[in-house]
Amino acid sequence: MSPSNTAESAAVAAPQEQAHATDSRSDWLRGLRAALPLLVGVIPFALLLGAQAARNGFSAIEMPLLTGLNFAGSSEFVAMRLWTSPPHILLIVAMTFLVNSRHILMGASLSRYLKHVPARKALLALFFMCDEVWAMAMADARKRMSLQVSLPYYMGLALTLYLNWVLFTTVGVIVGPLI
């Protein structure tokens, strides 16, 4: 390939890459904006979970670890309800699995919409999957009449909800004892 062909190829590729980056950024922001109204419902539950965790002796370090590694609100509420001293770990793990088993079906239905995504990115996306993100990403793909979920849109939704959940459960653990 001659140097002029290489330069021409680079000149053609640059606008395409720039357009893709712009589309990705706008889809990410679209996902973030779509998640904002959900926070009205998510934040009170996060604060309540944090307050329950404080009552069970969780600290402002332990709570973000729990919610950050599990990111499944309903099973976290179950764990707080079942928490004793010492905790019945096998019971909590079994109930968490039972409550979260719906994620197996949700993930299976989402997987065909993530075929265009490399496996490591798809697995990361599935880690951040919650009911709201799954429903909104699937609805967005159908609205766009696409068999692909926009990963930037999905991550805009997911990261907004994830970060707020972790943040406000931690706030709940701190302010819960004061209320």
Tab-separated table of N, CA and C in Angstrom:
chain	number	residue	atom	x	y	z
A	1	MET	N	0.858	-1.176	0.000
A	1	MET	CA	0.000	0.000	0.000
A	1	MET	C	0.899	1.232	0.000
A	2	SER	N	0.612	2.152	-0.838
A	2	SER	CA	1.430	3.356	-0.955
A	2	SER	C	1.092	4.330	0.172
A	3	PRO	N	2.015	5.250	0.486
A	3	PRO	CA	1.763	6.234	1.540
A	3	PRO	C	0.527	7.072	1.268
A	4	SER	N	0.238	7.357	0.004
A	4	SER	CA	-0.938	8.181	-0.292
A	4	SER	C	-2.226	7.408	0.014
A	5	ASN	N	-2.231	6.088	-0.242
A	5	ASN	CA	-3.407	5.269	0.089
A	5	ASN	C	-3.613	5.204	1.600
A	6	THR	N	-2.537	5.096	2.357
A	6	THR	CA	-2.622	5.056	3.808
A	6	THR	C	-3.190	6.378	4.336
A	7	ALA	N	-2.719	7.478	3.790
A	7	ALA	CA	-3.216	8.795	4.215
A	7	ALA	C	-4.690	8.945	3.866
A	8	GLU	N	-5.087	8.462	2.675
A	8	GLU	CA	-6.496	8.541	2.274
A	8	GLU	C	-7.369	7.691	3.195
A	9	SER	N	-6.886	6.494	3.540
A	9	SER	CA	-7.645	5.615	4.433
A	9	SER	C	-7.817	6.265	5.798
A	10	ALA	N	-6.755	6.883	6.302
A	10	ALA	CA	-6.812	7.556	7.601
A	10	ALA	C	-7.764	8.739	7.550
A	11	ALA	N	-7.770	9.462	6.435
A	11	ALA	CA	-8.657	10.620	6.282
A	11	ALA	C	-10.120	10.196	6.261
A	12	VAL	N	-10.407	9.036	5.661
A	12	VAL	CA	-11.783	8.519	5.626
A	12	VAL	C	-12.175	7.970	6.994
A	13	ALA	N	-11.257	7.270	7.661
A	13	ALA	CA	-11.555	6.646	8.949
A	13	ALA	C	-11.757	7.681	10.055
A	14	ALA	N	-11.018	8.784	10.015
A	14	ALA	CA	-11.099	9.776	11.090
A	14	ALA	C	-12.509	10.338	11.280
A	15	PRO	N	-13.207	10.787	10.235
A	15	PRO	CA	-14.574	11.279	10.442
A	15	PRO	C	-15.523	10.189	10.941
A	16	GLN	N	-15.332	8.943	10.476
A	16	GLN	CA	-16.181	7.850	10.939
A	16	GLN	C	-15.962	7.596	12.424
A	17	GLU	N	-14.704	7.590	12.866
A	17	GLU	CA	-14.408	7.393	14.283
A	17	GLU	C	-14.945	8.542	15.105
A	18	GLN	N	-14.816	9.762	14.592
A	18	GLN	CA	-15.321	10.929	15.294
A	18	GLN	C	-16.848	10.867	15.410
A	19	ALA	N	-17.515	10.455	14.347
A	19	ALA	CA	-18.980	10.328	14.367
A	19	ALA	C	-19.397	9.254	15.361
A	20	HIS	N	-18.643	8.139	15.399
A	20	HIS	CA	-18.953	7.069	16.356
A	20	HIS	C	-18.775	7.564	17.787
A	21	ALA	N	-17.702	8.316	18.050
A	21	ALA	CA	-17.468	8.864	19.386
A	21	ALA	C	-18.578	9.830	19.781
A	22	THR	N	-19.034	10.656	18.831
A	22	THR	CA	-20.125	11.592	19.094
A	22	THR	C	-21.411	10.836	19.371
A	23	ASP	N	-21.703	9.795	18.570
A	23	ASP	CA	-22.895	8.976	18.800
A	23	ASP	C	-22.831	8.309	20.166
A	24	SER	N	-21.659	7.774	20.529
A	24	SER	CA	-21.493	7.118	21.821
A	24	SER	C	-21.733	8.092	22.960
A	25	ARG	N	-21.163	9.283	22.856
A	25	ARG	CA	-21.332	10.289	23.907
A	25	ARG	C	-22.791	10.719	24.016
A	26	SER	N	-23.443	10.937	22.865
A	26	SER	CA	-24.845	11.365	22.914
A	26	SER	C	-25.739	10.240	23.431
A	27	ASP	N	-25.437	8.989	23.092
A	27	ASP	CA	-26.208	7.870	23.629
A	27	ASP	C	-25.987	7.730	25.135
A	28	TRP	N	-24.741	7.928	25.581
A	28	TRP	CA	-24.445	7.849	27.013
A	28	TRP	C	-25.228	8.940	27.764
A	29	LEU	N	-25.212	10.143	27.233
A	29	LEU	CA	-25.962	11.239	27.869
A	29	LEU	C	-27.465	10.993	27.808
A	30	ARG	N	-27.928	10.389	26.730
A	30	ARG	CA	-29.344	10.042	26.607
A	30	ARG	C	-29.730	9.031	27.692
A	31	GLY	N	-28.853	8.076	27.957
A	31	GLY	CA	-29.089	7.101	29.024
A	31	GLY	C	-29.086	7.758	30.390
A	32	LEU	N	-28.140	8.657	30.616
A	32	LEU	CA	-28.073	9.386	31.884
A	32	LEU	C	-29.362	10.184	32.096
A	33	ARG	N	-29.801	10.911	31.067
A	33	ARG	CA	-31.041	11.709	31.184
A	33	ARG	C	-32.255	10.821	31.421
A	34	ALA	N	-32.288	9.665	30.778
A	34	ALA	CA	-33.416	8.746	30.950
A	34	ALA	C	-33.463	8.190	32.374
A	35	ALA	N	-32.307	8.074	33.016
A	35	ALA	CA	-32.255	7.522	34.375
A	35	ALA	C	-32.649	8.540	35.438
A	36	LEU	N	-32.512	9.820	35.145
A	36	LEU	CA	-32.763	10.843	36.177
A	36	LEU	C	-34.143	10.759	36.815
A	37	PRO	N	-35.236	10.594	36.058
A	37	PRO	CA	-36.541	10.492	36.723
A	37	PRO	C	-36.661	9.275	37.648
A	38	LEU	N	-35.917	8.223	37.355
A	38	LEU	CA	-35.957	7.028	38.201
A	38	LEU	C	-35.379	7.292	39.587
A	39	LEU	N	-34.494	8.270	39.668
A	39	LEU	CA	-33.851	8.551	40.952
A	39	LEU	C	-34.855	9.002	42.006
A	40	VAL	N	-35.954	9.605	41.565
A	40	VAL	CA	-36.997	10.026	42.497
A	40	VAL	C	-37.513	8.822	43.288
A	41	GLY	N	-37.605	7.682	42.631
A	41	GLY	CA	-38.044	6.469	43.307
A	41	GLY	C	-36.921	5.690	43.956
A	42	VAL	N	-35.727	5.761	43.405
A	42	VAL	CA	-34.604	4.967	43.899
A	42	VAL	C	-34.014	5.543	45.178
A	43	ILE	N	-33.853	6.842	45.252
A	43	ILE	CA	-33.163	7.462	46.390
A	43	ILE	C	-33.849	7.167	47.730
A	44	PRO	N	-35.176	7.297	47.853
A	44	PRO	CA	-35.785	6.972	49.156
A	44	PRO	C	-35.551	5.520	49.581
A	45	PHE	N	-35.612	4.588	48.632
A	45	PHE	CA	-35.359	3.185	48.975
A	45	PHE	C	-33.911	2.966	49.385
A	46	ALA	N	-32.993	3.654	48.725
A	46	ALA	CA	-31.576	3.542	49.080
A	46	ALA	C	-31.343	4.074	50.498
A	47	LEU	N	-31.944	5.200	50.815
A	47	LEU	CA	-31.808	5.764	52.164
A	47	LEU	C	-32.396	4.817	53.212
A	48	LEU	N	-33.543	4.225	52.904
A	48	LEU	CA	-34.185	3.280	53.818
A	48	LEU	C	-33.317	2.045	54.028
A	49	LEU	N	-32.764	1.515	52.957
A	49	LEU	CA	-31.881	0.349	53.087
A	49	LEU	C	-30.670	0.698	53.941
A	50	GLY	N	-30.090	1.865	53.700
A	50	GLY	CA	-28.948	2.292	54.512
A	50	GLY	C	-29.309	2.419	55.983
A	51	ALA	N	-30.485	2.966	56.273
A	51	ALA	CA	-30.923	3.101	57.669
A	51	ALA	C	-31.117	1.722	58.309
A	52	GLN	N	-31.689	0.780	57.561
A	52	GLN	CA	-31.842	-0.584	58.078
A	52	GLN	C	-30.480	-1.229	58.323
A	53	ALA	N	-29.545	-0.973	57.432
A	53	ALA	CA	-28.198	-1.528	57.587
A	53	ALA	C	-27.524	-0.948	58.826
A	54	ALA	N	-27.716	0.345	59.067
A	54	ALA	CA	-27.139	0.965	60.261
A	54	ALA	C	-27.710	0.305	61.519
A	55	ARG	N	-29.007	0.032	61.498
A	55	ARG	CA	-29.653	-0.633	62.642
A	55	ARG	C	-29.050	-2.020	62.862
A	56	ASN	N	-28.593	-2.657	61.783
A	56	ASN	CA	-27.973	-3.980	61.883
A	56	ASN	C	-26.475	-3.911	62.141
A	57	GLY	N	-25.947	-2.710	62.319
A	57	GLY	CA	-24.536	-2.565	62.678
A	57	GLY	C	-23.580	-2.368	61.518
A	58	PHE	N	-24.092	-2.135	60.316
A	58	PHE	CA	-23.217	-1.896	59.167
A	58	PHE	C	-22.611	-0.499	59.271
A	59	SER	N	-21.397	-0.366	58.791
A	59	SER	CA	-20.702	0.922	58.816
A	59	SER	C	-20.787	1.595	57.451
A	60	ALA	N	-20.286	2.826	57.398
A	60	ALA	CA	-20.255	3.582	56.137
A	60	ALA	C	-19.206	3.021	55.170
A	61	ILE	N	-18.421	2.070	55.603
A	61	ILE	CA	-17.478	1.367	54.715
A	61	ILE	C	-18.119	0.073	54.215
A	62	GLU	N	-18.793	-0.638	55.106
A	62	GLU	CA	-19.384	-1.924	54.747
A	62	GLU	C	-20.573	-1.785	53.787
A	63	MET	N	-21.350	-0.727	53.964
A	63	MET	CA	-22.552	-0.572	53.140
A	63	MET	C	-22.227	-0.377	51.653
A	64	PRO	N	-21.312	0.522	51.301
A	64	PRO	CA	-21.002	0.629	49.863
A	64	PRO	C	-20.354	-0.639	49.307
A	65	LEU	N	-19.679	-1.402	50.153
A	65	LEU	CA	-19.136	-2.684	49.689
A	65	LEU	C	-20.271	-3.654	49.361
A	66	LEU	N	-21.263	-3.722	50.251
A	66	LEU	CA	-22.400	-4.605	50.001
A	66	LEU	C	-23.161	-4.181	48.754
A	67	THR	N	-23.544	-2.916	48.684
A	67	THR	CA	-24.364	-2.468	47.564
A	67	THR	C	-23.561	-2.376	46.273
A	68	GLY	N	-22.278	-2.094	46.379
A	68	GLY	CA	-21.446	-2.010	45.183
A	68	GLY	C	-21.131	-3.363	44.582
A	69	LEU	N	-21.017	-4.388	45.410
A	69	LEU	CA	-20.692	-5.723	44.900
A	69	LEU	C	-21.939	-6.530	44.545
A	70	ASN	N	-23.066	-6.193	45.142
A	70	ASN	CA	-24.294	-6.954	44.912
A	70	ASN	C	-25.232	-6.242	43.941
A	71	PHE	N	-25.412	-4.954	44.048
A	71	PHE	CA	-26.277	-4.116	43.208
A	71	PHE	C	-27.566	-4.825	42.803
A	72	ALA	N	-28.316	-5.197	43.818
A	72	ALA	CA	-29.632	-5.822	43.605
A	72	ALA	C	-30.460	-5.487	44.839
A	73	GLY	N	-31.159	-4.376	44.765
A	73	GLY	CA	-31.850	-3.820	45.925
A	73	GLY	C	-32.748	-4.780	46.666
A	74	SER	N	-33.563	-5.545	45.955
A	74	SER	CA	-34.506	-6.415	46.658
A	74	SER	C	-33.779	-7.466	47.485
A	75	SER	N	-32.713	-8.042	46.965
A	75	SER	CA	-31.978	-9.043	47.748
A	75	SER	C	-31.217	-8.396	48.900
A	76	GLU	N	-30.838	-7.136	48.750
A	76	GLU	CA	-30.180	-6.439	49.850
A	76	GLU	C	-31.173	-6.186	50.987
A	77	PHE	N	-32.421	-5.875	50.656
A	77	PHE	CA	-33.456	-5.729	51.687
A	77	PHE	C	-33.695	-7.065	52.389
A	78	VAL	N	-33.714	-8.161	51.634
A	78	VAL	CA	-33.880	-9.489	52.225
A	78	VAL	C	-32.720	-9.781	53.172
A	79	ALA	N	-31.503	-9.478	52.733
A	79	ALA	CA	-30.328	-9.718	53.577
A	79	ALA	C	-30.408	-8.919	54.875
A	80	MET	N	-30.859	-7.670	54.795
A	80	MET	CA	-30.979	-6.851	56.010
A	80	MET	C	-32.042	-7.416	56.949
A	81	ARG	N	-33.110	-7.937	56.370
A	81	ARG	CA	-34.184	-8.520	57.186
A	81	ARG	C	-33.712	-9.789	57.882
A	82	LEU	N	-32.889	-10.575	57.200
A	82	LEU	CA	-32.409	-11.843	57.748
A	82	LEU	C	-31.155	-11.693	58.600
A	83	TRP	N	-30.563	-10.502	58.614
A	83	TRP	CA	-29.277	-10.308	59.293
A	83	TRP	C	-29.433	-10.494	60.795
A	84	THR	N	-28.609	-11.325	61.361
A	84	THR	CA	-28.560	-11.544	62.813
A	84	THR	C	-27.102	-11.491	63.218
A	85	SER	N	-26.848	-11.625	64.484
A	85	SER	CA	-25.467	-11.644	64.955
A	85	SER	C	-25.255	-12.943	65.722
A	86	PRO	N	-24.497	-13.854	65.236
A	86	PRO	CA	-23.801	-13.888	63.952
A	86	PRO	C	-24.791	-14.154	62.815
A	87	PRO	N	-24.448	-13.699	61.624
A	87	PRO	CA	-25.375	-13.864	60.493
A	87	PRO	C	-25.449	-15.323	60.021
A	88	HIS	N	-26.600	-15.703	59.529
A	88	HIS	CA	-26.802	-17.026	58.931
A	88	HIS	C	-26.449	-16.893	57.444
A	89	ILE	N	-25.168	-16.984	57.171
A	89	ILE	CA	-24.634	-16.699	55.838
A	89	ILE	C	-25.272	-17.578	54.761
A	90	LEU	N	-25.382	-18.882	54.997
A	90	LEU	CA	-25.950	-19.761	53.968
A	90	LEU	C	-27.396	-19.404	53.660
A	91	LEU	N	-28.173	-19.046	54.669
A	91	LEU	CA	-29.557	-18.637	54.442
A	91	LEU	C	-29.608	-17.343	53.632
A	92	ILE	N	-28.775	-16.396	53.977
A	92	ILE	CA	-28.742	-15.116	53.250
A	92	ILE	C	-28.314	-15.334	51.805
A	93	VAL	N	-27.302	-16.170	51.582
A	93	VAL	CA	-26.841	-16.461	50.218
A	93	VAL	C	-27.946	-17.159	49.428
A	94	ALA	N	-28.608	-18.132	50.028
A	94	ALA	CA	-29.676	-18.858	49.339
A	94	ALA	C	-30.835	-17.925	48.986
A	95	MET	N	-31.243	-17.080	49.907
A	95	MET	CA	-32.346	-16.157	49.642
A	95	MET	C	-31.954	-15.114	48.602
A	96	THR	N	-30.717	-14.652	48.663
A	96	THR	CA	-30.232	-13.699	47.660
A	96	THR	C	-30.266	-14.330	46.280
A	97	PHE	N	-29.819	-15.577	46.178
A	97	PHE	CA	-29.868	-16.273	44.893
A	97	PHE	C	-31.309	-16.418	44.424
A	98	LEU	N	-32.193	-16.809	45.324
A	98	LEU	CA	-33.598	-17.002	44.953
A	98	LEU	C	-34.225	-15.698	44.455
A	99	VAL	N	-34.027	-14.620	45.189
A	99	VAL	CA	-34.601	-13.329	44.808
A	99	VAL	C	-34.000	-12.828	43.497
A	100	ASN	N	-32.709	-13.049	43.302
A	100	ASN	CA	-32.032	-12.551	42.095
A	100	ASN	C	-32.103	-13.513	40.917
A	101	SER	N	-32.728	-14.669	41.078
A	101	SER	CA	-32.765	-15.636	39.980
A	101	SER	C	-33.475	-15.087	38.744
A	102	ARG	N	-34.319	-14.095	38.911
A	102	ARG	CA	-34.969	-13.479	37.745
A	102	ARG	C	-33.928	-12.850	36.817
A	103	HIS	N	-32.774	-12.482	37.350
A	103	HIS	CA	-31.711	-11.890	36.536
A	103	HIS	C	-31.161	-12.887	35.521
A	104	ILE	N	-31.294	-14.175	35.809
A	104	ILE	CA	-30.855	-15.191	34.845
A	104	ILE	C	-31.693	-15.072	33.579
A	105	LEU	N	-33.003	-14.975	33.752
A	105	LEU	CA	-33.895	-14.841	32.596
A	105	LEU	C	-33.724	-13.488	31.913
A	106	MET	N	-33.585	-12.441	32.700
A	106	MET	CA	-33.390	-11.114	32.116
A	106	MET	C	-32.099	-11.076	31.311
A	107	GLY	N	-31.038	-11.622	31.875
A	107	GLY	CA	-29.755	-11.655	31.176
A	107	GLY	C	-29.815	-12.479	29.900
A	108	ALA	N	-30.547	-13.594	29.952
A	108	ALA	CA	-30.689	-14.435	28.760
A	108	ALA	C	-31.430	-13.680	27.658
A	109	SER	N	-32.474	-12.951	28.034
A	109	SER	CA	-33.214	-12.211	27.006
A	109	SER	C	-32.392	-11.045	26.465
A	110	LEU	N	-31.554	-10.462	27.295
A	110	LEU	CA	-30.723	-9.338	26.873
A	110	LEU	C	-29.532	-9.792	26.029
A	111	SER	N	-29.082	-11.013	26.240
A	111	SER	CA	-27.856	-11.476	25.572
A	111	SER	C	-27.954	-11.413	24.052
A	112	ARG	N	-29.122	-11.686	23.493
A	112	ARG	CA	-29.221	-11.621	22.027
A	112	ARG	C	-29.106	-10.185	21.522
A	113	TYR	N	-29.391	-9.212	22.372
A	113	TYR	CA	-29.249	-7.802	22.002
A	113	TYR	C	-27.828	-7.293	22.226
A	114	LEU	N	-26.983	-8.125	22.858
A	114	LEU	CA	-25.595	-7.742	23.133
A	114	LEU	C	-24.594	-8.551	22.294
A	115	LYS	N	-25.063	-9.260	21.284
A	115	LYS	CA	-24.161	-10.084	20.471
A	115	LYS	C	-23.085	-9.266	19.774
A	116	HIS	N	-23.352	-7.989	19.522
A	116	HIS	CA	-22.394	-7.128	18.837
A	116	HIS	C	-21.302	-6.608	19.774
A	117	VAL	N	-21.417	-6.892	21.047
A	117	VAL	CA	-20.507	-6.372	22.068
A	117	VAL	C	-19.493	-7.461	22.429
A	118	PRO	N	-18.209	-7.119	22.567
A	118	PRO	CA	-17.222	-8.117	23.012
A	118	PRO	C	-17.632	-8.723	24.362
A	119	ALA	N	-17.278	-9.970	24.570
A	119	ALA	CA	-17.721	-10.715	25.758
A	119	ALA	C	-17.391	-9.997	27.063
A	120	ARG	N	-16.198	-9.434	27.185
A	120	ARG	CA	-15.832	-8.775	28.448
A	120	ARG	C	-16.713	-7.563	28.714
A	121	LYS	N	-17.084	-6.834	27.672
A	121	LYS	CA	-17.977	-5.684	27.849
A	121	LYS	C	-19.400	-6.139	28.142
A	122	ALA	N	-19.824	-7.223	27.520
A	122	ALA	CA	-21.165	-7.762	27.776
A	122	ALA	C	-21.276	-8.234	29.225
A	123	LEU	N	-20.241	-8.897	29.729
A	123	LEU	CA	-20.254	-9.342	31.124
A	123	LEU	C	-20.289	-8.155	32.086
A	124	LEU	N	-19.554	-7.112	31.759
A	124	LEU	CA	-19.592	-5.899	32.583
A	124	LEU	C	-20.988	-5.289	32.552
A	125	ALA	N	-21.589	-5.240	31.382
A	125	ALA	CA	-22.952	-4.707	31.268
A	125	ALA	C	-23.923	-5.534	32.096
A	126	LEU	N	-23.763	-6.848	32.087
A	126	LEU	CA	-24.654	-7.714	32.862
A	126	LEU	C	-24.460	-7.520	34.358
A	127	PHE	N	-23.245	-7.189	34.805
A	127	PHE	CA	-23.034	-6.896	36.220
A	127	PHE	C	-23.887	-5.706	36.650
A	128	PHE	N	-23.987	-4.704	35.804
A	128	PHE	CA	-24.733	-3.487	36.133
A	128	PHE	C	-26.230	-3.598	35.815
A	129	MET	N	-26.668	-4.762	35.366
A	129	MET	CA	-28.076	-4.919	35.015
A	129	MET	C	-28.940	-4.951	36.272
A	130	CYS	N	-29.967	-4.151	36.261
A	130	CYS	CA	-31.011	-4.222	37.271
A	130	CYS	C	-32.339	-4.133	36.518
A	131	ASP	N	-33.423	-4.296	37.209
A	131	ASP	CA	-34.732	-4.345	36.544
A	131	ASP	C	-34.959	-3.127	35.656
A	132	GLU	N	-34.689	-1.951	36.186
A	132	GLU	CA	-34.958	-0.708	35.465
A	132	GLU	C	-34.072	-0.572	34.229
A	133	VAL	N	-32.798	-0.882	34.374
A	133	VAL	CA	-31.868	-0.774	33.243
A	133	VAL	C	-32.253	-1.776	32.155
A	134	TRP	N	-32.558	-2.992	32.567
A	134	TRP	CA	-32.964	-4.015	31.603
A	134	TRP	C	-34.199	-3.550	30.829
A	135	ALA	N	-35.233	-3.109	31.550
A	135	ALA	CA	-36.483	-2.713	30.894
A	135	ALA	C	-36.285	-1.528	29.962
A	136	MET	N	-35.537	-0.530	30.409
A	136	MET	CA	-35.359	0.672	29.589
A	136	MET	C	-34.470	0.406	28.377
A	137	ALA	N	-33.439	-0.423	28.546
A	137	ALA	CA	-32.559	-0.744	27.413
A	137	ALA	C	-33.309	-1.562	26.370
A	138	MET	N	-34.121	-2.512	26.821
A	138	MET	CA	-34.905	-3.316	25.882
A	138	MET	C	-35.936	-2.436	25.165
A	139	ALA	N	-36.584	-1.556	25.907
A	139	ALA	CA	-37.576	-0.658	25.297
A	139	ALA	C	-36.913	0.271	24.285
A	140	ASP	N	-35.707	0.751	24.612
A	140	ASP	CA	-34.992	1.630	23.693
A	140	ASP	C	-34.627	0.899	22.399
A	141	ALA	N	-34.171	-0.340	22.509
A	141	ALA	CA	-33.820	-1.119	21.314
A	141	ALA	C	-35.064	-1.330	20.450
A	142	ARG	N	-36.174	-1.646	21.078
A	142	ARG	CA	-37.414	-1.854	20.311
A	142	ARG	C	-37.885	-0.549	19.683
A	143	LYS	N	-37.775	0.549	20.427
A	143	LYS	CA	-38.190	1.852	19.904
A	143	LYS	C	-37.357	2.230	18.675
A	144	ARG	N	-36.067	1.909	18.733
A	144	ARG	CA	-35.184	2.201	17.607
A	144	ARG	C	-35.282	1.129	16.528
A	145	MET	N	-36.144	0.118	16.758
A	145	MET	CA	-36.316	-1.018	15.840
A	145	MET	C	-34.975	-1.671	15.540
A	146	SER	N	-34.246	-1.960	16.600
A	146	SER	CA	-32.913	-2.528	16.470
A	146	SER	C	-32.834	-3.830	17.255
A	147	LEU	N	-32.025	-4.748	16.778
A	147	LEU	CA	-31.750	-5.972	17.523
A	147	LEU	C	-30.474	-5.823	18.340
A	148	GLN	N	-30.068	-4.569	18.567
A	148	GLN	CA	-28.886	-4.287	19.362
A	148	GLN	C	-29.215	-3.240	20.415
A	149	VAL	N	-28.783	-3.523	21.637
A	149	VAL	CA	-28.869	-2.522	22.692
A	149	VAL	C	-27.704	-1.570	22.488
A	150	SER	N	-27.967	-0.274	22.597
A	150	SER	CA	-26.881	0.706	22.541
A	150	SER	C	-26.117	0.615	23.859
A	151	LEU	N	-24.896	0.102	23.796
A	151	LEU	CA	-24.107	-0.054	25.019
A	151	LEU	C	-23.862	1.282	25.719
A	152	PRO	N	-23.558	2.369	25.011
A	152	PRO	CA	-23.402	3.655	25.717
A	152	PRO	C	-24.695	4.094	26.420
A	153	TYR	N	-25.842	3.923	25.773
A	153	TYR	CA	-27.125	4.257	26.405
A	153	TYR	C	-27.317	3.402	27.658
A	154	TYR	N	-27.091	2.104	27.521
A	154	TYR	CA	-27.224	1.155	28.615
A	154	TYR	C	-26.334	1.567	29.790
A	155	MET	N	-25.066	1.889	29.492
A	155	MET	CA	-24.134	2.245	30.567
A	155	MET	C	-24.465	3.607	31.169
A	156	GLY	N	-24.997	4.526	30.387
A	156	GLY	CA	-25.466	5.799	30.947
A	156	GLY	C	-26.561	5.574	31.971
A	157	LEU	N	-27.504	4.704	31.633
A	157	LEU	CA	-28.566	4.325	32.578
A	157	LEU	C	-27.975	3.640	33.803
A	158	ALA	N	-27.204	2.590	33.525
A	158	ALA	CA	-26.716	1.714	34.587
A	158	ALA	C	-25.806	2.438	35.567
A	159	LEU	N	-24.849	3.197	35.062
A	159	LEU	CA	-23.913	3.864	35.962
A	159	LEU	C	-24.596	4.942	36.793
A	160	THR	N	-25.566	5.626	36.209
A	160	THR	CA	-26.310	6.637	36.970
A	160	THR	C	-27.045	5.980	38.131
A	161	LEU	N	-27.744	4.896	37.850
A	161	LEU	CA	-28.477	4.209	38.915
A	161	LEU	C	-27.530	3.557	39.921
A	162	TYR	N	-26.477	2.925	39.433
A	162	TYR	CA	-25.514	2.250	40.303
A	162	TYR	C	-24.858	3.234	41.270
A	163	LEU	N	-24.305	4.313	40.730
A	163	LEU	CA	-23.603	5.272	41.585
A	163	LEU	C	-24.542	5.912	42.603
A	164	ASN	N	-25.766	6.216	42.179
A	164	ASN	CA	-26.732	6.792	43.118
A	164	ASN	C	-27.150	5.792	44.176
A	165	TRP	N	-27.318	4.536	43.809
A	165	TRP	CA	-27.684	3.506	44.775
A	165	TRP	C	-26.593	3.356	45.835
A	166	VAL	N	-25.367	3.221	45.394
A	166	VAL	CA	-24.249	3.068	46.329
A	166	VAL	C	-24.103	4.321	47.204
A	167	LEU	N	-24.182	5.490	46.587
A	167	LEU	CA	-24.051	6.743	47.329
A	167	LEU	C	-25.149	6.895	48.379
A	168	PHE	N	-26.399	6.725	47.981
A	168	PHE	CA	-27.493	7.004	48.905
A	168	PHE	C	-27.730	5.897	49.929
A	169	THR	N	-27.307	4.665	49.667
A	169	THR	CA	-27.350	3.664	50.742
A	169	THR	C	-26.293	4.009	51.790
A	170	THR	N	-25.175	4.542	51.339
A	170	THR	CA	-24.129	4.975	52.277
A	170	THR	C	-24.601	6.178	53.086
A	171	VAL	N	-25.246	7.126	52.430
A	171	VAL	CA	-25.817	8.276	53.159
A	171	VAL	C	-26.835	7.773	54.177
A	172	GLY	N	-27.643	6.788	53.780
A	172	GLY	CA	-28.646	6.237	54.692
A	172	GLY	C	-28.032	5.603	55.925
A	173	VAL	N	-26.898	4.928	55.757
A	173	VAL	CA	-26.225	4.308	56.906
A	173	VAL	C	-25.670	5.387	57.846
A	174	ILE	N	-25.286	6.525	57.274
A	174	ILE	CA	-24.728	7.608	58.097
A	174	ILE	C	-25.827	8.384	58.801
A	175	VAL	N	-26.884	8.755	58.068
A	175	VAL	CA	-27.939	9.594	58.676
A	175	VAL	C	-29.054	8.780	59.319
A	176	GLY	N	-29.154	7.500	58.995
A	176	GLY	CA	-30.206	6.652	59.568
A	176	GLY	C	-30.276	6.704	61.087
A	177	PRO	N	-29.172	6.551	61.785
A	177	PRO	CA	-29.220	6.604	63.249
A	177	PRO	C	-29.620	7.990	63.809
A	178	LEU	N	-29.489	9.025	62.996
A	178	LEU	CA	-29.835	10.372	63.462
A	178	LEU	C	-31.330	10.664	63.381
A	179	ILE	N	-32.048	9.836	62.594
A	179	ILE	CA	-33.473	10.082	62.378
A	179	ILE	C	-34.291	9.359	63.434
